[in-house]
PDB file of C-alpha atoms in Angstrom:
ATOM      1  CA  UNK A   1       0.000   0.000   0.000  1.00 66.00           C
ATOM      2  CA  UNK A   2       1.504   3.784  -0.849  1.00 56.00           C
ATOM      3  CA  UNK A   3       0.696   5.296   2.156  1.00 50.00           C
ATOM      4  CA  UNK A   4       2.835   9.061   1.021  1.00 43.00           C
ATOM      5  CA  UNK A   5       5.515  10.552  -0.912  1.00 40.00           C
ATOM      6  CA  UNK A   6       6.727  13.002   2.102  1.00 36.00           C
ATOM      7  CA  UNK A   7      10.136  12.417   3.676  1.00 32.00           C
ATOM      8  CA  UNK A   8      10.756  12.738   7.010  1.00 32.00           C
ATOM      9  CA  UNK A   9      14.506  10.916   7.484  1.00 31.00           C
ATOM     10  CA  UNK A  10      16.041   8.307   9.135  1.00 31.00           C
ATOM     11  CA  UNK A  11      17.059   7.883  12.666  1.00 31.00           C
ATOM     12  CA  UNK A  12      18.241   4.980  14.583  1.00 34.00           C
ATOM     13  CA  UNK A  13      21.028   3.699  16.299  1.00 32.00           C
ATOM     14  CA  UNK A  14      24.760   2.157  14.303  1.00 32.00           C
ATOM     15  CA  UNK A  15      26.588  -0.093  15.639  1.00 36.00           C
ATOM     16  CA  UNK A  16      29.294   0.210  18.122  1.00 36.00           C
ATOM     17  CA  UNK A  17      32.095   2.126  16.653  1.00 38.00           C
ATOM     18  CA  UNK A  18      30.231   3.434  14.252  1.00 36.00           C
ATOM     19  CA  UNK A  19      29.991   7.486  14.000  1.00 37.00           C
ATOM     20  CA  UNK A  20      26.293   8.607  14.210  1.00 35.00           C
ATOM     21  CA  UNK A  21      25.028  10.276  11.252  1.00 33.00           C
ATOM     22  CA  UNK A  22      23.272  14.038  12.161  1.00 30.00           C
ATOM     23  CA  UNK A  23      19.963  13.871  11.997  1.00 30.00           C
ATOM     24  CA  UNK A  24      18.262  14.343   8.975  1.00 31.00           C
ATOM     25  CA  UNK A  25      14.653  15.374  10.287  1.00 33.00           C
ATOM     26  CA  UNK A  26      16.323  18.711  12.270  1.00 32.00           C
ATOM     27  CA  UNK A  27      15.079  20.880  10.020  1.00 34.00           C
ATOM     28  CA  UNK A  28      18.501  22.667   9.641  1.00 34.00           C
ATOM     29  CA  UNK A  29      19.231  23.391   5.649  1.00 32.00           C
ATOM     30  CA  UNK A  30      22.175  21.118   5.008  1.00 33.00           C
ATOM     31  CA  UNK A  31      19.780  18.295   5.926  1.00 31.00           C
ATOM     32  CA  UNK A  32      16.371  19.329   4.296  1.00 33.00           C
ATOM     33  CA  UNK A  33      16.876  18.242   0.943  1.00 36.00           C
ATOM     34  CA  UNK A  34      19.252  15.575   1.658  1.00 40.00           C
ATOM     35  CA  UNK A  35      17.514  11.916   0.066  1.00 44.00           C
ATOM     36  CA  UNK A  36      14.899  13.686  -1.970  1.00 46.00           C
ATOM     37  CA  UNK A  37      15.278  11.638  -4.923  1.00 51.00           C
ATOM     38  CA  UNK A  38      17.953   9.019  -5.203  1.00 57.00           C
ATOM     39  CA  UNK A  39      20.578   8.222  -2.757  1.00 59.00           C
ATOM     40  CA  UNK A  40      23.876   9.974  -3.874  1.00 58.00           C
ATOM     41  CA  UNK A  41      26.319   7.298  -3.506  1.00 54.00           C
ATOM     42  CA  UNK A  42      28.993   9.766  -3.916  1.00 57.00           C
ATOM     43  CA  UNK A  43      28.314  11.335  -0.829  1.00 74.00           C
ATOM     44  CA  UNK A  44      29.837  10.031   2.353  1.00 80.00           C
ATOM     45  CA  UNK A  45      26.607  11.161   4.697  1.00 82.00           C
ATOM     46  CA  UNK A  46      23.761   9.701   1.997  1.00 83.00           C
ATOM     47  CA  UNK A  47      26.432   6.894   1.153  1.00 85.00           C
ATOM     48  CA  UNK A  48      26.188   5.865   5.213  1.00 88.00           C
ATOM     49  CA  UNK A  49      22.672   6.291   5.801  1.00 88.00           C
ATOM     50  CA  UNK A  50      21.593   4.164   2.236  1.00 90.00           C
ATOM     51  CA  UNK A  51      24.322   1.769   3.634  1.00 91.00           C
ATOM     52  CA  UNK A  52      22.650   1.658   7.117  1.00 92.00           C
ATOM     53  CA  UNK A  53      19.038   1.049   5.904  1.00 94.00           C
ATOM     54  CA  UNK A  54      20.429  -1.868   3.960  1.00 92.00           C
ATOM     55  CA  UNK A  55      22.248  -3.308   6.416  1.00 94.00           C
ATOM     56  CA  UNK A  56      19.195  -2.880   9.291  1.00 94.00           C
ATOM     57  CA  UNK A  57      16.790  -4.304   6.296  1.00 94.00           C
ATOM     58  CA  UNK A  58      19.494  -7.390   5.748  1.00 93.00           C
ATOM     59  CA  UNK A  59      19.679  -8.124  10.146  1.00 93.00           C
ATOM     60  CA  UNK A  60      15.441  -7.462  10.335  1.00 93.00           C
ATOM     61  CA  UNK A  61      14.914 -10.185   7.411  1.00 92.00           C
ATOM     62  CA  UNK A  62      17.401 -12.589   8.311  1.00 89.00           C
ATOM     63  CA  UNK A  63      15.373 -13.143  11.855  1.00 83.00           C
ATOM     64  CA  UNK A  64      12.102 -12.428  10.305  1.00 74.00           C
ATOM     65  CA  UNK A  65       9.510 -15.283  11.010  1.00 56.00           C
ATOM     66  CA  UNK A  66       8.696 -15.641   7.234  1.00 53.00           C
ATOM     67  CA  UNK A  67       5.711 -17.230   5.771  1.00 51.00           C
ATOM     68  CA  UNK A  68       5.645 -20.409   3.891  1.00 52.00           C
ATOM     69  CA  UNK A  69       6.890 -19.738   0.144  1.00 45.00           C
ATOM     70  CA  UNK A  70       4.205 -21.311  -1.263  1.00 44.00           C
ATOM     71  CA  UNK A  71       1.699 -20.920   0.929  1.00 48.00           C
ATOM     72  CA  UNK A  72       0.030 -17.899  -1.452  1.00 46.00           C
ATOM     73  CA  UNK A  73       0.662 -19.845  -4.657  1.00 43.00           C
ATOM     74  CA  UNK A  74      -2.887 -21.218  -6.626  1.00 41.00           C
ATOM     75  CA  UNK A  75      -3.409 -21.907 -10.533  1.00 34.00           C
ATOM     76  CA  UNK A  76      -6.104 -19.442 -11.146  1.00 33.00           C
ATOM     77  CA  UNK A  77      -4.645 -17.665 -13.594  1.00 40.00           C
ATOM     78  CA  UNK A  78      -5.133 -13.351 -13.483  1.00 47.00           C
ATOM     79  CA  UNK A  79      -2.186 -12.504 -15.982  1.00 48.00           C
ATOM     80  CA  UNK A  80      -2.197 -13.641 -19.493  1.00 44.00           C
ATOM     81  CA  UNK A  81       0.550 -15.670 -21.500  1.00 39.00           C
ATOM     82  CA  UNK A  82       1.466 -18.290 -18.378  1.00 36.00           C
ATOM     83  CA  UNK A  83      -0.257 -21.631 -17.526  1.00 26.00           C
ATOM     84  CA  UNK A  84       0.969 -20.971 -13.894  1.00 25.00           C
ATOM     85  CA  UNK A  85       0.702 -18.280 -11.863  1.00 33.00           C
ATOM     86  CA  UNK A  86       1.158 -16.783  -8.460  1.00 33.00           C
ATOM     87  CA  UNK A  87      -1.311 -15.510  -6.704  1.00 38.00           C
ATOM     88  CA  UNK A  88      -1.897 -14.421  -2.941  1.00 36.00           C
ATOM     89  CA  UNK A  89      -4.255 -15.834  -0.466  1.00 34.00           C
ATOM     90  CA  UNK A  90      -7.682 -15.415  -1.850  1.00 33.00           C
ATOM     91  CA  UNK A  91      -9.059 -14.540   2.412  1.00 33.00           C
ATOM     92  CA  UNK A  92      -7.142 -11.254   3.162  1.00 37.00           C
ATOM     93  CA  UNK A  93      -9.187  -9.315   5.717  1.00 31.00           C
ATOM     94  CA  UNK A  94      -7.478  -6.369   3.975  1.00 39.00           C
ATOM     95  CA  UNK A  95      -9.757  -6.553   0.861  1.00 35.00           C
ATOM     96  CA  UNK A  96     -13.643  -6.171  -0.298  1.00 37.00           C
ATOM     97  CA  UNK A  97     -14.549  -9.897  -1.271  1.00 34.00           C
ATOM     98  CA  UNK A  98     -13.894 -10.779  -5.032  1.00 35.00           C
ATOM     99  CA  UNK A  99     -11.305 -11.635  -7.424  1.00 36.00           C
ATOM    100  CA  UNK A 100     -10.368 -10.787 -10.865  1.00 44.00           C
ATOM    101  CA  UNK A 101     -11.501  -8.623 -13.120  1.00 46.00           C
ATOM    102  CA  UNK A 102     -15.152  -7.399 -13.163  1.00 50.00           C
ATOM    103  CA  UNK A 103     -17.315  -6.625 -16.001  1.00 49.00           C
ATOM    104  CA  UNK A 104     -16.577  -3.670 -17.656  1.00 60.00           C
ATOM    105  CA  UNK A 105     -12.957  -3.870 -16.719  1.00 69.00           C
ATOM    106  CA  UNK A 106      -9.962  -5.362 -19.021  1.00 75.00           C
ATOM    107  CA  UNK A 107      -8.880  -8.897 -19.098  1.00 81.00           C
ATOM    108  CA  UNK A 108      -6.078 -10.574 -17.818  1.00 83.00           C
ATOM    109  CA  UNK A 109      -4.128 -10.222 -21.001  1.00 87.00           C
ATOM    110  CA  UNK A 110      -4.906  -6.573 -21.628  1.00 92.00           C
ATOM    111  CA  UNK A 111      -3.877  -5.847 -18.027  1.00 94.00           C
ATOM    112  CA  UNK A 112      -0.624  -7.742 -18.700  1.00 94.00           C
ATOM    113  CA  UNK A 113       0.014  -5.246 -21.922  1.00 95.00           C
ATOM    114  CA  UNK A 114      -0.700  -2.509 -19.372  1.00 97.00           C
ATOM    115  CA  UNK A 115       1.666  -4.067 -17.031  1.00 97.00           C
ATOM    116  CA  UNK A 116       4.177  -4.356 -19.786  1.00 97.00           C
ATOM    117  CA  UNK A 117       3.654  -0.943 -20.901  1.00 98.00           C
ATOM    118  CA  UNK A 118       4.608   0.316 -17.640  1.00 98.00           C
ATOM    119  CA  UNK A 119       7.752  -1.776 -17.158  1.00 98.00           C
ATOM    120  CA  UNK A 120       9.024  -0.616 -20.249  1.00 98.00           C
ATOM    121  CA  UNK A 121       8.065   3.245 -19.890  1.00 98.00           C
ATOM    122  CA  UNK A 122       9.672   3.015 -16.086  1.00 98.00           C
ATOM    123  CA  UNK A 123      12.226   0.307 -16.126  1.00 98.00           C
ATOM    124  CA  UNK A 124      10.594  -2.043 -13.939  1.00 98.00           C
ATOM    125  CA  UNK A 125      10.426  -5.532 -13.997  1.00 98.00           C
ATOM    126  CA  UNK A 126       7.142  -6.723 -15.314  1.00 97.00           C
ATOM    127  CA  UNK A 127       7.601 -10.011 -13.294  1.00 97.00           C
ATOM    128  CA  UNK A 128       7.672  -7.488  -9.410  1.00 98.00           C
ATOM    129  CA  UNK A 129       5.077  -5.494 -10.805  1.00 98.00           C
ATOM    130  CA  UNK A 130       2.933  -8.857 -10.949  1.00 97.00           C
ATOM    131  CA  UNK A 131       4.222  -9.534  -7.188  1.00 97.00           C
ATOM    132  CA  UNK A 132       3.170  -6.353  -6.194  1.00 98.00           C
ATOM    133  CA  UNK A 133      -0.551  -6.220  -7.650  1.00 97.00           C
ATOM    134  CA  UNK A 134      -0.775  -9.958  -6.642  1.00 96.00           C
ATOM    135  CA  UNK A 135       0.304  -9.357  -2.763  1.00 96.00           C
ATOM    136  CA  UNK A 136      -1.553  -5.887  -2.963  1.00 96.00           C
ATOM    137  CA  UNK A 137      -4.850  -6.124  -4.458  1.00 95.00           C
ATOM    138  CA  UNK A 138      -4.914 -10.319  -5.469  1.00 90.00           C
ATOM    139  CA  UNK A 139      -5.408  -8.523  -8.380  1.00 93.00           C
ATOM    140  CA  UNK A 140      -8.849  -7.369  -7.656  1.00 94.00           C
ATOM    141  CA  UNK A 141      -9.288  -3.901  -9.644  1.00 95.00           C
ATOM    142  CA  UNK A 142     -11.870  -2.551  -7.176  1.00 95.00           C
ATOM    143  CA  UNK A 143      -9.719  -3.584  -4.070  1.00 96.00           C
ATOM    144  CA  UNK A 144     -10.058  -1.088  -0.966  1.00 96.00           C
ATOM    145  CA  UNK A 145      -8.617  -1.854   2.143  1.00 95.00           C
ATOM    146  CA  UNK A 146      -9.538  -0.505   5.485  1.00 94.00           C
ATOM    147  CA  UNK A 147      -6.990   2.732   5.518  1.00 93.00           C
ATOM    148  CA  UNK A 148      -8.498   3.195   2.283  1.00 95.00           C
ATOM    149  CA  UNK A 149      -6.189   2.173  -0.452  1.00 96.00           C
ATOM    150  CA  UNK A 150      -7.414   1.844  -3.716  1.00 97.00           C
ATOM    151  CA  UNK A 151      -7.779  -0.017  -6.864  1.00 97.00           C
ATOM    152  CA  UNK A 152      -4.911  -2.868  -8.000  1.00 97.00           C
ATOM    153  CA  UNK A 153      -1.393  -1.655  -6.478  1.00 98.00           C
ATOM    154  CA  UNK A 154      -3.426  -0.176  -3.762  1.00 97.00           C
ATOM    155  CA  UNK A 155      -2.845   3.548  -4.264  1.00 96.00           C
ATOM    156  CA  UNK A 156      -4.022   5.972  -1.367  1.00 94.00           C
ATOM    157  CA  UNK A 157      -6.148   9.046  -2.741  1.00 95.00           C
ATOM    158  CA  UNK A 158      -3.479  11.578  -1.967  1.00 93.00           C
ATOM    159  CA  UNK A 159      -0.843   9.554  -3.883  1.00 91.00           C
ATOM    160  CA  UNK A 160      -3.054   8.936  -6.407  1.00 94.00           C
ATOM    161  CA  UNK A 161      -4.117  12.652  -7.479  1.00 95.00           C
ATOM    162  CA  UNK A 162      -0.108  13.555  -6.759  1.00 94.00           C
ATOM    163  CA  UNK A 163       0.208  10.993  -9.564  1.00 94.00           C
ATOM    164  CA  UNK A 164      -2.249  12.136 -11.589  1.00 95.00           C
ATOM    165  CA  UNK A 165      -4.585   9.529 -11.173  1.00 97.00           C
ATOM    166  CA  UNK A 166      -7.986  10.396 -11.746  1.00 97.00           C
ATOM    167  CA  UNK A 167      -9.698   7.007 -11.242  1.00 97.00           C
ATOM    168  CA  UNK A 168      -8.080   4.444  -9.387  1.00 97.00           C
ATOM    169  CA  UNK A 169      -9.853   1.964 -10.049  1.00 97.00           C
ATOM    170  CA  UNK A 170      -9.347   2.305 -13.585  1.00 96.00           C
ATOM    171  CA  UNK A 171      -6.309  -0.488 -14.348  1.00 97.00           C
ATOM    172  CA  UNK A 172      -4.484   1.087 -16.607  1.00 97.00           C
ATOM    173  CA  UNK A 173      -4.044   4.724 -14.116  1.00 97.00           C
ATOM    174  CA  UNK A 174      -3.885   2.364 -11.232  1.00 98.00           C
ATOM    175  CA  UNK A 175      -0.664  -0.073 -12.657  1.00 98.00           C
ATOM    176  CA  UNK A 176       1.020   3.224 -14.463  1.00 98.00           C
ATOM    177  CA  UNK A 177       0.748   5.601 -11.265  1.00 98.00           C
ATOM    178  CA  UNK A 178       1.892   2.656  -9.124  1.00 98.00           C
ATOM    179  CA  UNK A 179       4.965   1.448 -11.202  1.00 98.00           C
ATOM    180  CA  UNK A 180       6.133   5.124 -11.493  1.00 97.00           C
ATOM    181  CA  UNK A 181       6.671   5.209  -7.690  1.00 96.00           C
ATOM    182  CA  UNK A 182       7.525   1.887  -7.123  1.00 98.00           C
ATOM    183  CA  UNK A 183      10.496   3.102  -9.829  1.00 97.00           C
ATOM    184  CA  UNK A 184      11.323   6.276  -7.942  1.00 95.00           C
ATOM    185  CA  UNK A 185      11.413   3.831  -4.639  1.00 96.00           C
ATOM    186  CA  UNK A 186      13.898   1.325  -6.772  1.00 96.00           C
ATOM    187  CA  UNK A 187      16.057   4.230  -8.223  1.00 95.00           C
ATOM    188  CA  UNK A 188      15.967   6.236  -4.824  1.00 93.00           C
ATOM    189  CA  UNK A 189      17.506   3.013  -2.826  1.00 94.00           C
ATOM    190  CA  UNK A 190      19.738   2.544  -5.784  1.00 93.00           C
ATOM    191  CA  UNK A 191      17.954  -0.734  -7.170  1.00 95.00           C
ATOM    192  CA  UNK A 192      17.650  -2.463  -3.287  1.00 96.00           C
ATOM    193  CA  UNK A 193      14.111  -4.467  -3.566  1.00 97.00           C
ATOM    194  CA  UNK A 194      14.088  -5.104   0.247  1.00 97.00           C
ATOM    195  CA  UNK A 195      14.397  -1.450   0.769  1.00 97.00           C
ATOM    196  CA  UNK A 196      12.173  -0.164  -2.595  1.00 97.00           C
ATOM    197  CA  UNK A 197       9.185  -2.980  -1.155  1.00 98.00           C
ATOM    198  CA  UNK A 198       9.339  -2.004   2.464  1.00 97.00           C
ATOM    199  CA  UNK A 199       8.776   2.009   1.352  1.00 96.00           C
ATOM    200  CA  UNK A 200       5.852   0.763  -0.657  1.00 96.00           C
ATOM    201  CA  UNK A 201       3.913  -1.029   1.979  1.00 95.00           C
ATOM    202  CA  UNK A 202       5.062   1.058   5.068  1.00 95.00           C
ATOM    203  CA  UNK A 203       6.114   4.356   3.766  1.00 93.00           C
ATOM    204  CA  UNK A 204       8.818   5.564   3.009  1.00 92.00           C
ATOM    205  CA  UNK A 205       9.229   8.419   5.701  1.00 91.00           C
ATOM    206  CA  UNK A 206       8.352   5.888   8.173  1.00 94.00           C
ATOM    207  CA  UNK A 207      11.335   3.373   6.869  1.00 95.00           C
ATOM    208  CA  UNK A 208      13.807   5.872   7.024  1.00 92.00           C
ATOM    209  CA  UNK A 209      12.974   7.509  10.249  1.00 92.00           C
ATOM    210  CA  UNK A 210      13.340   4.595  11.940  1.00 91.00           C
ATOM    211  CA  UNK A 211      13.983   1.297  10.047  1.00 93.00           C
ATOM    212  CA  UNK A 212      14.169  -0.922  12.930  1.00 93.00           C
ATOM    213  CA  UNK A 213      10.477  -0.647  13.727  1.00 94.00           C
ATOM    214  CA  UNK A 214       9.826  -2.458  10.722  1.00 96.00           C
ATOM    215  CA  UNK A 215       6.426  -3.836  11.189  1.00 95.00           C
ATOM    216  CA  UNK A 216       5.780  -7.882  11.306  1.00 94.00           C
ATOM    217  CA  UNK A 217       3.190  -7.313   7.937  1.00 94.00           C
ATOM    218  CA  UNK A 218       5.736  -5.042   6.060  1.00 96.00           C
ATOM    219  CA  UNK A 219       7.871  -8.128   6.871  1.00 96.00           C
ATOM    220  CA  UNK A 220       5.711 -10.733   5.739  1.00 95.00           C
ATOM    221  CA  UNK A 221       4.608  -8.578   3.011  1.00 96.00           C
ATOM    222  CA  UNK A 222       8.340  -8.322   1.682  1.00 97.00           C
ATOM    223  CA  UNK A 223       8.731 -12.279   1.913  1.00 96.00           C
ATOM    224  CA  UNK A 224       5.650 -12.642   0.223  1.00 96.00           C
ATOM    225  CA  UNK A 225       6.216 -10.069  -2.661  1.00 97.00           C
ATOM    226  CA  UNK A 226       9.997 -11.774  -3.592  1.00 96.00           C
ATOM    227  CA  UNK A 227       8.544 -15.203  -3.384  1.00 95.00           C
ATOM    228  CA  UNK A 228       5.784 -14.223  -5.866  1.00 95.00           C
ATOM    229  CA  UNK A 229       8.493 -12.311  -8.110  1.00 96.00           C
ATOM    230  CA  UNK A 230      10.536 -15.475  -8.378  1.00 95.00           C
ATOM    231  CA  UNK A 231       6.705 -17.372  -9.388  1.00 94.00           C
ATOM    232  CA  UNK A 232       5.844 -15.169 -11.953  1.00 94.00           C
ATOM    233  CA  UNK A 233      10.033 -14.937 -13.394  1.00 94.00           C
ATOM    234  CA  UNK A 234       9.691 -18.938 -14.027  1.00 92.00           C
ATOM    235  CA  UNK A 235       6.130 -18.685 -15.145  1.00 86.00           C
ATOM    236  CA  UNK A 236       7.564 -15.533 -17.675  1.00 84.00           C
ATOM    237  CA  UNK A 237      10.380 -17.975 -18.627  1.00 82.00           C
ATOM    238  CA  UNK A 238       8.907 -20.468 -19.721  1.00 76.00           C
ATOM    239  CA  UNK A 239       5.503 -19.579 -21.361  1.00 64.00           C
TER     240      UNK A 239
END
């Protein structure tokens, strides 16, 4: 879920040894602008913070209680061109009941030229776009969830009329607004899916500010958004 495209910087504590970075939410000028875009990895202060997020995402997952692989794999298909697919579990209390696409709406192999169309336009894997609608929405178009996130990569309404979105529930807005920040995410954490994933579903002020409070479901939903990714890069290979 996009929950907002503020920043309000990362906090947190290094490890022993380690010199502290100055806070980046003080408000004085050197730090305002600091990680507004993409992580400079030629500079020492954005090279140490990008390198601390990574290295707090690497210690959270490694002791994360995961969920089973395969436990949100089925063979209803929702993507065209692939006799299997990955999908999510069907009984999210996150979602309005239903699955698929509704009358009215594209099928599953116009949505995949959609989805294709926005890889190519913002460099984005087709295959974690997939993931993403699949652990998102279980690629229901008129998904809502309780905090009111919309439509099939779950777009909040503020994010979605900063993106231009006009209906979110349209597909084709929905899947173009949604890979164009998942792309700024990916190209802001210089390519890091961990780190790109957990901005997504937690926000990315909220990841940076302080990383180790990762939530359990931002965990789960990580795990659960590779292990699709990998699903759908088999299914794409051999179609």
């Amino acid at each position: 879920m996009i929950e907002k495209l503020t920043y309000t910087g990362p906090t947190g504590t290094l490890a022993p040894g380690s010199a502290a970075p100055p806070s980046l939410s003080d408000g004085s000028s050197p730090f305002q602008n600091i990680l507004t875009h993409e992580m400079n990895s030629s500079s020492s202060l954005e090279k140490m913070v990008l390198n601390f997020l990574i290295k707090t995402m690497e210690s959270i997952m490694s002791t994360t209680n995961q969920i089973d692989p395969w436990s949100s794999i089925s063979s209803i298909p929702f993507f065209g061109g692939a006799s299997f697919q990955a999908q999510p579990l069907l009984n999210s209390p996150r979602f309005e009941p239903g699955f698929g696409v509704s009358a009215g709406q594209p099928n599953g192999r116009e949505i995949d030229k959609i989805i294709q169309g926005a890889a190519d336009q913002y460099g984005v894997d087709p295959s974690l776009i997939k993931a993403v609608i699949a652990a998102e929405s279980s690629g229901n178009p008129r998904a809502v969830s309780p905090a009111g996130a919309q439509g099939l990569m779950q777009l909040m309404p503020k994010t979605a009329a900063d993106l231009g979105v006009t209906d979110p529930f349209d597909p084709a807005q929905n899947i173009m607004a949604g890979t164009r920040y998942l792309s700024r995410l990916l190209d802001r954490y210089q390519g890091n899916q961990k780190l790109a994933l957990a901005a997504y579903n937690w926000g990315m002020g909220n990841l940076e500010k302080n990383p180790s409070s990762l939530p359990q479901e931002t965990r789960n939903y990580i795990v659960r958004v590779e292990k699709e990714y990998q699903a759908y890069r088999i299914s794409s290979s051999t179609a």
